[in-house]
mmCIF file of C-alpha atoms in Angstrom:
data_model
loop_
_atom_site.group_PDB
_atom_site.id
_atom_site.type_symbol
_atom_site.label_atom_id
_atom_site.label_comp_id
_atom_site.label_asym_id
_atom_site.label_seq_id
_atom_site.Cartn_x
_atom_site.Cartn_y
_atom_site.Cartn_z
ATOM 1 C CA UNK A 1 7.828 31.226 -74.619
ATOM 2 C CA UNK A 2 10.842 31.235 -72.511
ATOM 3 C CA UNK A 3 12.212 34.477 -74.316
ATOM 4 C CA UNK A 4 9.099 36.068 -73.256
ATOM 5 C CA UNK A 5 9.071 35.217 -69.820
ATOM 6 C CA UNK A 6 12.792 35.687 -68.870
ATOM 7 C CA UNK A 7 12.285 40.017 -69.470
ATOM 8 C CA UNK A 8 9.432 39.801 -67.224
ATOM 9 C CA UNK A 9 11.835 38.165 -64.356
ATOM 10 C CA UNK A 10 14.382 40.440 -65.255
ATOM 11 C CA UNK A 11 11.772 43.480 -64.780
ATOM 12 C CA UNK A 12 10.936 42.154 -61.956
ATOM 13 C CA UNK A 13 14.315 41.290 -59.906
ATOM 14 C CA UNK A 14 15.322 45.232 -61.147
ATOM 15 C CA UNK A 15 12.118 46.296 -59.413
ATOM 16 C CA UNK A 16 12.583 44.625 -55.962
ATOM 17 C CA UNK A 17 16.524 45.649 -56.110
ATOM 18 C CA UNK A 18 15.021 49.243 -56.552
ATOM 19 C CA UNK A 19 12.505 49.157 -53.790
ATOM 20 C CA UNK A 20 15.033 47.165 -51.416
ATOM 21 C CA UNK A 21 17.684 50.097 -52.561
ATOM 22 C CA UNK A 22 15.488 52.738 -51.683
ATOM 23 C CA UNK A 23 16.374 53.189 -47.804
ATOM 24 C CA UNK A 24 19.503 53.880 -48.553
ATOM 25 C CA UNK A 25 19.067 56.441 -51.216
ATOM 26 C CA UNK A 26 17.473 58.722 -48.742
ATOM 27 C CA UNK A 27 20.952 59.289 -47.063
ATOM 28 C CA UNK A 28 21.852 59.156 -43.536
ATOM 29 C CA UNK A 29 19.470 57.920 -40.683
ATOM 30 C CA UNK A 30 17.561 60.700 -38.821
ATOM 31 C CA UNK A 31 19.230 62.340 -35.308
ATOM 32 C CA UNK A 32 16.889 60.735 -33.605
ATOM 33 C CA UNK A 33 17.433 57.115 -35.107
ATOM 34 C CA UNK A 34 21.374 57.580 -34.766
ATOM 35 C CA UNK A 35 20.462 58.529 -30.820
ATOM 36 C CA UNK A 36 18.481 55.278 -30.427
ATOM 37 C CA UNK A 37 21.020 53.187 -32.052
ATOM 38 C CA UNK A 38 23.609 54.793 -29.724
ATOM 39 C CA UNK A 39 21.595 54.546 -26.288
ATOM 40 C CA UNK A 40 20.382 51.071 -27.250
ATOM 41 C CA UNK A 41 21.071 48.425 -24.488
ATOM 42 C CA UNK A 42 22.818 45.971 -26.894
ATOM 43 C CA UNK A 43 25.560 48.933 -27.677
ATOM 44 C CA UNK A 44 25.905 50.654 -24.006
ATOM 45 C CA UNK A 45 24.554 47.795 -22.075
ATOM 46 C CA UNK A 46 27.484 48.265 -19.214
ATOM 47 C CA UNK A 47 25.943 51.939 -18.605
ATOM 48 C CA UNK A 48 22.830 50.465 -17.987
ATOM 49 C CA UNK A 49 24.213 47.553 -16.107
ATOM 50 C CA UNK A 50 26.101 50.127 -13.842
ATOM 51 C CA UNK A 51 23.566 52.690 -13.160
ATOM 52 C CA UNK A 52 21.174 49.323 -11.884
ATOM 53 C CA UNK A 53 24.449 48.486 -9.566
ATOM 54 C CA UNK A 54 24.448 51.975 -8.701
ATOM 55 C CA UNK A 55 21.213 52.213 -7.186
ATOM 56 C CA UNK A 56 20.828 48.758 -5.899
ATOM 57 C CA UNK A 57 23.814 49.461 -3.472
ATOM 58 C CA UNK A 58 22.789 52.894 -2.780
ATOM 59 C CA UNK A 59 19.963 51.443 -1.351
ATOM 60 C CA UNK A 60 21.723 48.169 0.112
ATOM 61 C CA UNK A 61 24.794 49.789 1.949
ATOM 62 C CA UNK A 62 23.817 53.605 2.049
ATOM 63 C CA UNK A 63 26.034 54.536 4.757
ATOM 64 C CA UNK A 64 29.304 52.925 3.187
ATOM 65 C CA UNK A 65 28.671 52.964 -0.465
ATOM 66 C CA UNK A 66 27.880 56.370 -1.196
ATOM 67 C CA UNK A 67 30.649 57.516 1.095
ATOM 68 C CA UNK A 68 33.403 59.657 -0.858
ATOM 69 C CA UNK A 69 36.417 57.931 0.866
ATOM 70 C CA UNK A 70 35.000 54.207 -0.552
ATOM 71 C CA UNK A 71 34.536 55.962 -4.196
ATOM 72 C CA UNK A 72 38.011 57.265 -3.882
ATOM 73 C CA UNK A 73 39.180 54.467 -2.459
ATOM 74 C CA UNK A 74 37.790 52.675 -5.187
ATOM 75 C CA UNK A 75 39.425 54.855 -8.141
ATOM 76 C CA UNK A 76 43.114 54.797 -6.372
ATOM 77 C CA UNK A 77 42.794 50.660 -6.316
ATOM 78 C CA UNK A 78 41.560 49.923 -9.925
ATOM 79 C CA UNK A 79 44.064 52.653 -11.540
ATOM 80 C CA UNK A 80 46.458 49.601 -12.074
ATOM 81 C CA UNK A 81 43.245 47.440 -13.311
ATOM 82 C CA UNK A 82 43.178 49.780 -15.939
ATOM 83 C CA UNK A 83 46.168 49.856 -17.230
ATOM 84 C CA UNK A 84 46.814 46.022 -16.860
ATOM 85 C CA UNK A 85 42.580 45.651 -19.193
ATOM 86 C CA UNK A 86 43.758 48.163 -21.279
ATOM 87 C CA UNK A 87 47.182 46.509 -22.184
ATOM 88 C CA UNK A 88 45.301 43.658 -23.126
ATOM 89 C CA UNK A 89 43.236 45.081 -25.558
ATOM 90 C CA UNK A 90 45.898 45.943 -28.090
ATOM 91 C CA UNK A 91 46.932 41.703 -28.719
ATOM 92 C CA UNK A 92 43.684 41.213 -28.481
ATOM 93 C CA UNK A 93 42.599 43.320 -31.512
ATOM 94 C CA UNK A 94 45.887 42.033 -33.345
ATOM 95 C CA UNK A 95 44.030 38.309 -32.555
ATOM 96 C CA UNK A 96 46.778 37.549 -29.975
ATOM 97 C CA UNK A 97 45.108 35.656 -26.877
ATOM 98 C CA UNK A 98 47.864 36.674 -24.367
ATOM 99 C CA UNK A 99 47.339 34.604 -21.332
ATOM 100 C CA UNK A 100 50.413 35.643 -19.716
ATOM 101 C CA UNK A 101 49.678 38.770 -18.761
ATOM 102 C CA UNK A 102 49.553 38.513 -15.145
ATOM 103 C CA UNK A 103 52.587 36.478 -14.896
ATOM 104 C CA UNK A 104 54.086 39.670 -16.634
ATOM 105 C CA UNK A 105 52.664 42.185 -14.266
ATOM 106 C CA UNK A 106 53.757 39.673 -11.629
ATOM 107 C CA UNK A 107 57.540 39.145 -12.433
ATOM 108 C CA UNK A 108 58.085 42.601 -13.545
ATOM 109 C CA UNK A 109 57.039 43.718 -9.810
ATOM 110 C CA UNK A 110 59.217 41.200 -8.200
ATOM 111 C CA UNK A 111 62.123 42.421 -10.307
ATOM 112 C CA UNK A 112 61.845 45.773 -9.808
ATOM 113 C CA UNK A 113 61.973 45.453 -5.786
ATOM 114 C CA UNK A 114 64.594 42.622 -6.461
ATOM 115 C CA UNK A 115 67.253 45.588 -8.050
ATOM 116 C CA UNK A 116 66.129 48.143 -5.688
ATOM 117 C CA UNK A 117 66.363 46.058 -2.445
ATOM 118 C CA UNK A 118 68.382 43.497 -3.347
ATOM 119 C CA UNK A 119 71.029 45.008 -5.954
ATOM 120 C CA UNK A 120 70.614 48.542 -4.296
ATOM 121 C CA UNK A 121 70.041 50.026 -8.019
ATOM 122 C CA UNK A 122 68.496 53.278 -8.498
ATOM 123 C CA UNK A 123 64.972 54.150 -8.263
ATOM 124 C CA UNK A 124 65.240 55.513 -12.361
ATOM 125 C CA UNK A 125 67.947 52.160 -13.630
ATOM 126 C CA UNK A 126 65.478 49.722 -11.786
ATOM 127 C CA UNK A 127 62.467 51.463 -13.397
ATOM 128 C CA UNK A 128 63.901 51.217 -16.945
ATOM 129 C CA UNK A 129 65.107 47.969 -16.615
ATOM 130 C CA UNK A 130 61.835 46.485 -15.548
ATOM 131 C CA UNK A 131 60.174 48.304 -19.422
ATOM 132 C CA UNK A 132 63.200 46.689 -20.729
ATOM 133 C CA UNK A 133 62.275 43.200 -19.395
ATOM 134 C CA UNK A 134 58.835 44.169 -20.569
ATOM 135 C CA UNK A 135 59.838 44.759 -24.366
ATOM 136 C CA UNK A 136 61.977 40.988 -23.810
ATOM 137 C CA UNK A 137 58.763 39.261 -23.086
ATOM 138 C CA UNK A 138 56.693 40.646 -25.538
ATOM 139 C CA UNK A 139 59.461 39.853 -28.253
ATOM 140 C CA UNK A 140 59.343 36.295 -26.883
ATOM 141 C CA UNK A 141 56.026 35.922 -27.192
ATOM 142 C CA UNK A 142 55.773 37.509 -30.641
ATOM 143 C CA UNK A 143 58.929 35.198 -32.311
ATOM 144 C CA UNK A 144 57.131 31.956 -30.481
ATOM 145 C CA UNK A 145 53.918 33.140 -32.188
ATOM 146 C CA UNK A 146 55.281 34.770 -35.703
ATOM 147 C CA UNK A 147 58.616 32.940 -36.173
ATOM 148 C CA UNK A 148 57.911 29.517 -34.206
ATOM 149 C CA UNK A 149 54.288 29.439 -35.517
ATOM 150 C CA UNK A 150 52.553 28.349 -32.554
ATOM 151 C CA UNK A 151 49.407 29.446 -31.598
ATOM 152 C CA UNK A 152 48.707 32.437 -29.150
ATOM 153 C CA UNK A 153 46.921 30.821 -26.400
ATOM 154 C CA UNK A 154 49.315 28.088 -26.131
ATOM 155 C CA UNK A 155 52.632 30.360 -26.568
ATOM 156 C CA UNK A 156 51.573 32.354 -24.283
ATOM 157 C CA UNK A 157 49.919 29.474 -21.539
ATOM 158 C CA UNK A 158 53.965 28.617 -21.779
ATOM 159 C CA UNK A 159 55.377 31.654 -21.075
ATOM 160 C CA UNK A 160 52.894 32.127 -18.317
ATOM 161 C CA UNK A 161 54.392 28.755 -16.857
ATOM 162 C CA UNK A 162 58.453 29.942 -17.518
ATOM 163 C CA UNK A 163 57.497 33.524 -15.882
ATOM 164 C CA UNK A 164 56.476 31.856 -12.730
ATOM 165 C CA UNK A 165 59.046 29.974 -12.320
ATOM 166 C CA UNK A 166 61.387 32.736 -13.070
ATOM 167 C CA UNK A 167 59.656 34.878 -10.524
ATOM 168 C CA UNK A 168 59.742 32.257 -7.934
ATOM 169 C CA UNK A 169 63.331 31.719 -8.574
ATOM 170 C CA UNK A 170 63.994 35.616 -8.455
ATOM 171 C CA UNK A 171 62.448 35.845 -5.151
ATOM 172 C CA UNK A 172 63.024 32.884 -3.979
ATOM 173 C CA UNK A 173 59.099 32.622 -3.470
ATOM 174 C CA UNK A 174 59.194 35.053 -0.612
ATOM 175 C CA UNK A 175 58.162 38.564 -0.941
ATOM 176 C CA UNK A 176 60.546 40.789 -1.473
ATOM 177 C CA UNK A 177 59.675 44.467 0.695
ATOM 178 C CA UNK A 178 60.851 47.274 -0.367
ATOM 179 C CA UNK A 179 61.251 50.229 2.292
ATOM 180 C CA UNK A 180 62.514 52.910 0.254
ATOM 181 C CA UNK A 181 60.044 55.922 0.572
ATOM 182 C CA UNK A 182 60.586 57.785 -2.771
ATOM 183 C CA UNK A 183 59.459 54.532 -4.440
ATOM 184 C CA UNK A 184 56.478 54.040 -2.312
ATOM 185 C CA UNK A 185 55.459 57.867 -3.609
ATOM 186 C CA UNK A 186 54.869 56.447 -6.869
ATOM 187 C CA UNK A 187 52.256 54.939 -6.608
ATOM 188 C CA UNK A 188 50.711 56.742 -3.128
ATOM 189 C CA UNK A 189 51.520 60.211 -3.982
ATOM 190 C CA UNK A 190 48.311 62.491 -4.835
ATOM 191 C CA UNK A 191 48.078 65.116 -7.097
ATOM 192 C CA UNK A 192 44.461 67.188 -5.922
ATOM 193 C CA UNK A 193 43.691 64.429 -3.601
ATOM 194 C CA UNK A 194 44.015 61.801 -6.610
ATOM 195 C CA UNK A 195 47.237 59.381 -6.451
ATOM 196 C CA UNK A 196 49.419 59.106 -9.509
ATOM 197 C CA UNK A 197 48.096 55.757 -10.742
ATOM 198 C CA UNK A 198 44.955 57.368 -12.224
ATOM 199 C CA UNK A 199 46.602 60.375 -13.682
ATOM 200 C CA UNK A 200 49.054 57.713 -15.682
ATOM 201 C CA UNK A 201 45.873 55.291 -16.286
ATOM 202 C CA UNK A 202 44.002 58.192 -17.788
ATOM 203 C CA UNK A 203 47.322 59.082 -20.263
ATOM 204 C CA UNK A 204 48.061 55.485 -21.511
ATOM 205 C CA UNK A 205 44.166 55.045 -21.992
ATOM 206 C CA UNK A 206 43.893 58.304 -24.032
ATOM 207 C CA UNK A 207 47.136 57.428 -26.307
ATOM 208 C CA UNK A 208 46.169 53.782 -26.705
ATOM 209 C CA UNK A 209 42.815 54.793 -27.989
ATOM 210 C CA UNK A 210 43.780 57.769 -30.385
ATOM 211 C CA UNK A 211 46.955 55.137 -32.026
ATOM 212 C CA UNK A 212 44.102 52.385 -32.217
ATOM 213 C CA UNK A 213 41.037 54.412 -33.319
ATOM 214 C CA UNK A 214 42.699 57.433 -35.417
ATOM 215 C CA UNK A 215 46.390 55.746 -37.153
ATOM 216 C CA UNK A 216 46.987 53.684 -39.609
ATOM 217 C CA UNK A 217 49.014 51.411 -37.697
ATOM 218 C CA UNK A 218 45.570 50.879 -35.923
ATOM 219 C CA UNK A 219 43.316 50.258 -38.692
ATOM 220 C CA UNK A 220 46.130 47.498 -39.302
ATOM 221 C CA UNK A 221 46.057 45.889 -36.073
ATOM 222 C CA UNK A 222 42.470 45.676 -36.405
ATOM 223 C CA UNK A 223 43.294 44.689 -39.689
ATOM 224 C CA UNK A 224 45.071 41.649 -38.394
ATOM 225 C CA UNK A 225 42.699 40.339 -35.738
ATOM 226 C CA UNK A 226 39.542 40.307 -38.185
ATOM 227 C CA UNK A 227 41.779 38.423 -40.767
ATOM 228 C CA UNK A 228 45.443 38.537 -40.739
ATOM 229 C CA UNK A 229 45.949 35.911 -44.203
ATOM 230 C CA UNK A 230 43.593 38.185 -45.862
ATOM 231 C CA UNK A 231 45.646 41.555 -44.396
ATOM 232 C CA UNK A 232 49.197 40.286 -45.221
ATOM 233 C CA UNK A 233 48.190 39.424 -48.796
ATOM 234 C CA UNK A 234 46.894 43.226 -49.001
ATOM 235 C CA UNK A 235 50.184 44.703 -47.908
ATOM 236 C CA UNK A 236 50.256 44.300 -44.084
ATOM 237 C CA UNK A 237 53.068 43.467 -42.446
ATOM 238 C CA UNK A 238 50.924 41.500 -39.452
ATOM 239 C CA UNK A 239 54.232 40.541 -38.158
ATOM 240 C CA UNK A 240 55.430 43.401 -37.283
ATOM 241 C CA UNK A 241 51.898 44.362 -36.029
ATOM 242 C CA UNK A 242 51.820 41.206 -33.386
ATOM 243 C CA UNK A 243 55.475 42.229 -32.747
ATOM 244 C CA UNK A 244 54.778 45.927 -31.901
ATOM 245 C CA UNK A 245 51.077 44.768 -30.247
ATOM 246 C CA UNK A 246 53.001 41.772 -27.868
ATOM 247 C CA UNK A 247 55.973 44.569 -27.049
ATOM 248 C CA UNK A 248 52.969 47.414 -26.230
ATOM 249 C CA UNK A 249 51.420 44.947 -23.696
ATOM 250 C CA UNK A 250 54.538 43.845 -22.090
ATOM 251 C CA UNK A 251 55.702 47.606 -21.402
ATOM 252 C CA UNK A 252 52.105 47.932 -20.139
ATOM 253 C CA UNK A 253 52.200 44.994 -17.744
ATOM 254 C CA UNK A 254 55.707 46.226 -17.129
ATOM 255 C CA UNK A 255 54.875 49.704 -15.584
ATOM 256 C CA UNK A 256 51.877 48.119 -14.282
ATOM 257 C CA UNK A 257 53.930 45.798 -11.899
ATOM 258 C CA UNK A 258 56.214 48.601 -10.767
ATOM 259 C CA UNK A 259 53.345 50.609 -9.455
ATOM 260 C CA UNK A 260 51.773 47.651 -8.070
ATOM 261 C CA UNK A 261 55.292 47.215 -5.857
ATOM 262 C CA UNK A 262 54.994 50.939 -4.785
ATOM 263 C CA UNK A 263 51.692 50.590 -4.051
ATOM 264 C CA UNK A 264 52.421 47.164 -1.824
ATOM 265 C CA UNK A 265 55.790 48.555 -0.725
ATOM 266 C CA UNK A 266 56.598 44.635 -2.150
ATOM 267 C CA UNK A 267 57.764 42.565 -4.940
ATOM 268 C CA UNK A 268 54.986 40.067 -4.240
ATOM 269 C CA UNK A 269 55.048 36.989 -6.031
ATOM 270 C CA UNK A 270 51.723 35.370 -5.360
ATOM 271 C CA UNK A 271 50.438 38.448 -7.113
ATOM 272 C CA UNK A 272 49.740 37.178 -10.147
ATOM 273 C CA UNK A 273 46.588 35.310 -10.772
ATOM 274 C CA UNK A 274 44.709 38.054 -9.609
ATOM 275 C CA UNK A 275 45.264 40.032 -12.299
ATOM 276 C CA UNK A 276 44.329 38.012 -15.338
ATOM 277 C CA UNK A 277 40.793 37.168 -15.215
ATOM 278 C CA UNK A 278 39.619 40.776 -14.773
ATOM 279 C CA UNK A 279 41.724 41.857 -17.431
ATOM 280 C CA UNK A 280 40.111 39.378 -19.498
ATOM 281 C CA UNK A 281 36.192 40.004 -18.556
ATOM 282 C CA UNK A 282 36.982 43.536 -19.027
ATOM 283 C CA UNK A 283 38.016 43.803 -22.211
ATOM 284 C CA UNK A 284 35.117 40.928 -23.524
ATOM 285 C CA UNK A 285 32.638 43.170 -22.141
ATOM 286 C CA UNK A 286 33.824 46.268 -23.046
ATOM 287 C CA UNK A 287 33.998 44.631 -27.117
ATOM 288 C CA UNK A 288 30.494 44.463 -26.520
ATOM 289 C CA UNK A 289 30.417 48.070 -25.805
ATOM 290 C CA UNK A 290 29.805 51.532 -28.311
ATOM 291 C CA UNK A 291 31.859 49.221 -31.183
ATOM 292 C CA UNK A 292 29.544 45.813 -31.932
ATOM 293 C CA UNK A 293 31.607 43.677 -31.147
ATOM 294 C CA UNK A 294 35.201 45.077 -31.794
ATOM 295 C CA UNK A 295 38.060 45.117 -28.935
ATOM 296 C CA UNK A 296 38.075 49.427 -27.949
ATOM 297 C CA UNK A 297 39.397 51.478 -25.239
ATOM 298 C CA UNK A 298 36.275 53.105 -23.995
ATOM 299 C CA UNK A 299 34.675 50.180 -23.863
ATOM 300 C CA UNK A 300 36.977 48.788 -21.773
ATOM 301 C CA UNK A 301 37.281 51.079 -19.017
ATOM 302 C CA UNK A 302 33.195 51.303 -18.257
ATOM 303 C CA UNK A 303 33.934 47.112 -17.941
ATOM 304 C CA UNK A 304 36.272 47.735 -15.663
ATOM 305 C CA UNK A 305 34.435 50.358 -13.542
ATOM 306 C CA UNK A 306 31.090 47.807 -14.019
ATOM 307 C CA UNK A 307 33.609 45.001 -12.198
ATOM 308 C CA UNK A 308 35.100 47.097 -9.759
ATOM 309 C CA UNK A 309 31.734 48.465 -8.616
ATOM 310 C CA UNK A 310 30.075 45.100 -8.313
ATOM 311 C CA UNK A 311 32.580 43.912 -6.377
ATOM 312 C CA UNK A 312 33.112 46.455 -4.149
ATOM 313 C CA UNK A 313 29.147 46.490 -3.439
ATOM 314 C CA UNK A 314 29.023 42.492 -3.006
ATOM 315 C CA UNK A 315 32.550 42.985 -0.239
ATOM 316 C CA UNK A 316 30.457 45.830 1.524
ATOM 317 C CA UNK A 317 27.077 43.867 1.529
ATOM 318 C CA UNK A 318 28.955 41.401 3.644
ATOM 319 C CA UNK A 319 29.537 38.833 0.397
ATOM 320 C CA UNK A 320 31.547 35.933 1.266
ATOM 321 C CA UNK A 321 35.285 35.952 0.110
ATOM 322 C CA UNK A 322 34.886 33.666 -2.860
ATOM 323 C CA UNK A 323 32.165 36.232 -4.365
ATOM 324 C CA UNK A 324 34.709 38.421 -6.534
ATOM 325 C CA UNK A 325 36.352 35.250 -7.810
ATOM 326 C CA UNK A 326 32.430 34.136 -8.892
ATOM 327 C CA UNK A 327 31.879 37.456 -10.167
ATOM 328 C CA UNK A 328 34.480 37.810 -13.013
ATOM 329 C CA UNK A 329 33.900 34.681 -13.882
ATOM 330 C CA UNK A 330 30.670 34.864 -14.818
ATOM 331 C CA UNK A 331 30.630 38.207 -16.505
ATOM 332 C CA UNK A 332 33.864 37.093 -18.225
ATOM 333 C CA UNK A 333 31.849 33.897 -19.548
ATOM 334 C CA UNK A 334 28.775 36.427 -20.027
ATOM 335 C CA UNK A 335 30.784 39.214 -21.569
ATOM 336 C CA UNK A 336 32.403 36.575 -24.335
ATOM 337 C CA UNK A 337 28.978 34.889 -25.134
ATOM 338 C CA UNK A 338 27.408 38.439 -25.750
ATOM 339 C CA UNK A 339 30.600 39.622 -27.696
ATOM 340 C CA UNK A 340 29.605 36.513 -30.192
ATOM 341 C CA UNK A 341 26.462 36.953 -30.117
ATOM 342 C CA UNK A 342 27.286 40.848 -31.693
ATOM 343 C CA UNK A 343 29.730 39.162 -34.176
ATOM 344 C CA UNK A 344 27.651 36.489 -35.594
ATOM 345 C CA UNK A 345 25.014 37.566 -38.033
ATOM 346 C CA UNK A 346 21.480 35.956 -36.738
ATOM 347 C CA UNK A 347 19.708 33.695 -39.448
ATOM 348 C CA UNK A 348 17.599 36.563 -40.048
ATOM 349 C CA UNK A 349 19.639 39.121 -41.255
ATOM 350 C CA UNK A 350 22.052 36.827 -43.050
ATOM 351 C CA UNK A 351 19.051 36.186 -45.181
ATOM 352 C CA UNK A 352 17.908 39.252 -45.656
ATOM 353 C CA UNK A 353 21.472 40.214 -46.339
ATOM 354 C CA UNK A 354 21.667 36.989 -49.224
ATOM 355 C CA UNK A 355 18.555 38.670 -50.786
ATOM 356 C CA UNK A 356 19.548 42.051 -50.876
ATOM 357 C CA UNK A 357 22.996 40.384 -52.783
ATOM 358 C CA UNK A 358 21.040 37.879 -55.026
ATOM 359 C CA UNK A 359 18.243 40.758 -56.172
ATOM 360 C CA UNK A 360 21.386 43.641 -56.444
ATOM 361 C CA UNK A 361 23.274 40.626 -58.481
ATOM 362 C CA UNK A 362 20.435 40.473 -60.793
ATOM 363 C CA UNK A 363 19.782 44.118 -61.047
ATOM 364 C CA UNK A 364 23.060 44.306 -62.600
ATOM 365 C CA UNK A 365 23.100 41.828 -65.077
ATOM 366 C CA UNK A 366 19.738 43.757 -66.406
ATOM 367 C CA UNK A 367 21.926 46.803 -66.995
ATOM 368 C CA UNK A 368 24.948 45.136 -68.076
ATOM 369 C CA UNK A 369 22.490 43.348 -70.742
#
């Protein structure tokens, strides 16, 4: 009886794993299919998100919002934003939480205006020595993390604490002005009527997302984040990937804090804070952007320019000062829920997935009987 009845099961399980098969033996998904997929609001929410923004201010502040010196003046200020989000995508995708990123951007500004007003050092010595403290940092950070084995977010919460105090102790927690004006240029000189800030943003986003999307070396540090025990066992060297992701950030932050001294005309040391939670909400949100879930470039920089806009319209709508602080905070907390919820499988799918395994499972057996 039972030999009878187990060929019939058999016949069976190989006929569902056929007809669950099918789909994808009719090849790729149609144009228009791939164009939904792509213009869907869970993979290019921010777009939508920014074109609502858009016209909800147009029609709030007309007279100031649409203006072309508040959209420039809006590019030239979150040039620096965008290197400092983009900086912190690249330990973020190794799985490095790197919470001292604006303690970097913050001491590295301080020190440069510290050797050029201070030490009377060159414009060029001061510049390189700021990248150099830059690399130190993100050494640091990767020996307490690789060699010391402590985890990211509290390695770095310390070094966040030890930067301060070194930047307070630099400047003696006074700002530190810096009147030279060939420095200044750096970061308020205009190339067509656009200051050099963007021009540089633009150049480190481009290279950042070609090494991460198109090399080897980032297919590893992708590698790394997802599962870095996993990744070292097949042949990655994730220490060296933290190392070089940790050292990429800190030269980031690095030039970052020089142009935000030529842009102030000050080694500020107060600076700091300001720059980390934005960092933070941007990148969240833009994971959630073009990639499902995964830590990109492009993503990043429509976060940033979703941020910037909202809270440039809130300042101009006559928001109350504490509104920018309430703003990226809440998309930050928004932008990491919906970054989960992209991650996580719902129960749905997982069991459709667990079908699709158990009835493929049994499909071969059949044809290895």
């Amino acid at each position: 009886m039972s030999t009878s009845v187990q060929p019939e099961r058999t016949d069976e399980l190989g006929a569902a794993s056929a007809n669950i098969a099918a789909p994808d033996s009719l090849g790729e998904p149609s144009s228009w299919v791939r164009f939904r997929r792509a213009t869907s609001f869970r993979n290019v929410s921010a777009l939508y998100i920014l074109a609502l923004m858009f016209v909800v201010f147009s029609i709030w502040e007309p007279h100031t919002f649409l203006t072309v010196a508040t959209w420039r003046q809006l590019l030239d200020n979150q040039a620096i934003a965008a290197i400092i989000a983009v900086a912190v995508v690249v330990p973020l995708s190794a799985g490095v939480i790197d919470l001292a990123l604006g303690t970097e951007v913050g001491i590295c500004a301080v020190l440069v205006a510290w050797l050029i007003a201070d030490k009377s050092v060159s414009i060029p010595t001061s510049f390189v020595l700021t990248l150099v403290a830059g690399v130190v940092i993100g050494v640091v950070i990767a020996a307490l993390i690789v060699r010391a084995r402590i985890n990211s977010f509290i390695a770095t919460l310390a070094m966040s604490s030890i930067l301060i105090a070194l930047t307070d102790w630099i400047s003696g927690s006074q700002p530190i002005v810096v009147v030279t004006t060939s420095f200044q240029k750096i970061a308020t000189g205009q190339l067509f009527g656009v200051v050099y800030p963007v021009y540089i943003a633009a150049a480190i986003s481009l290279a950042v997302w070609h090494v991460l999307e198109h090399t080897s070396f980032g297919r590893r540090v992708y590698a790394t984040g997802a599962n870095p025990e996993a990744s070292r066992l097949a042949g990655v060297r994730t220490a060296r990937v933290i190392l070089a992701a940790t050292v990429t950030c800190g030269v980031l932050c690095a030039l970052a804090g020089v142009l935000t001294a030529s842009q102030l005309s000050t080694g500020d040391p107060t600076i700091s804070a300001g720059y980390l939670l934005p960092a933070f909400a941007a990148a969240f949100l833009g994971s959630t952007q073009f990639k499902g879930g995964r830590f990109n470039v492009l993503g990043t920089l429509v976060a940033v320019a979703v941020l910037a806009i909202g809270v440039e319209g809130l300042e101009l709508g006559g928001a109350p000062v504490w509104m920018p602080d309430l703003f990226n905070g809440v998309a930050l907390l928004l932008a990491v829920g919906f970054a989960q919820l992209q991650r996580s499988p719902t129960r749905r799918t997982a069991a459709i997935r667990r079908t699709i395994r158990a009835f493929g499972g049994g499909s071969s057996e059949q044809e290895a009987g």
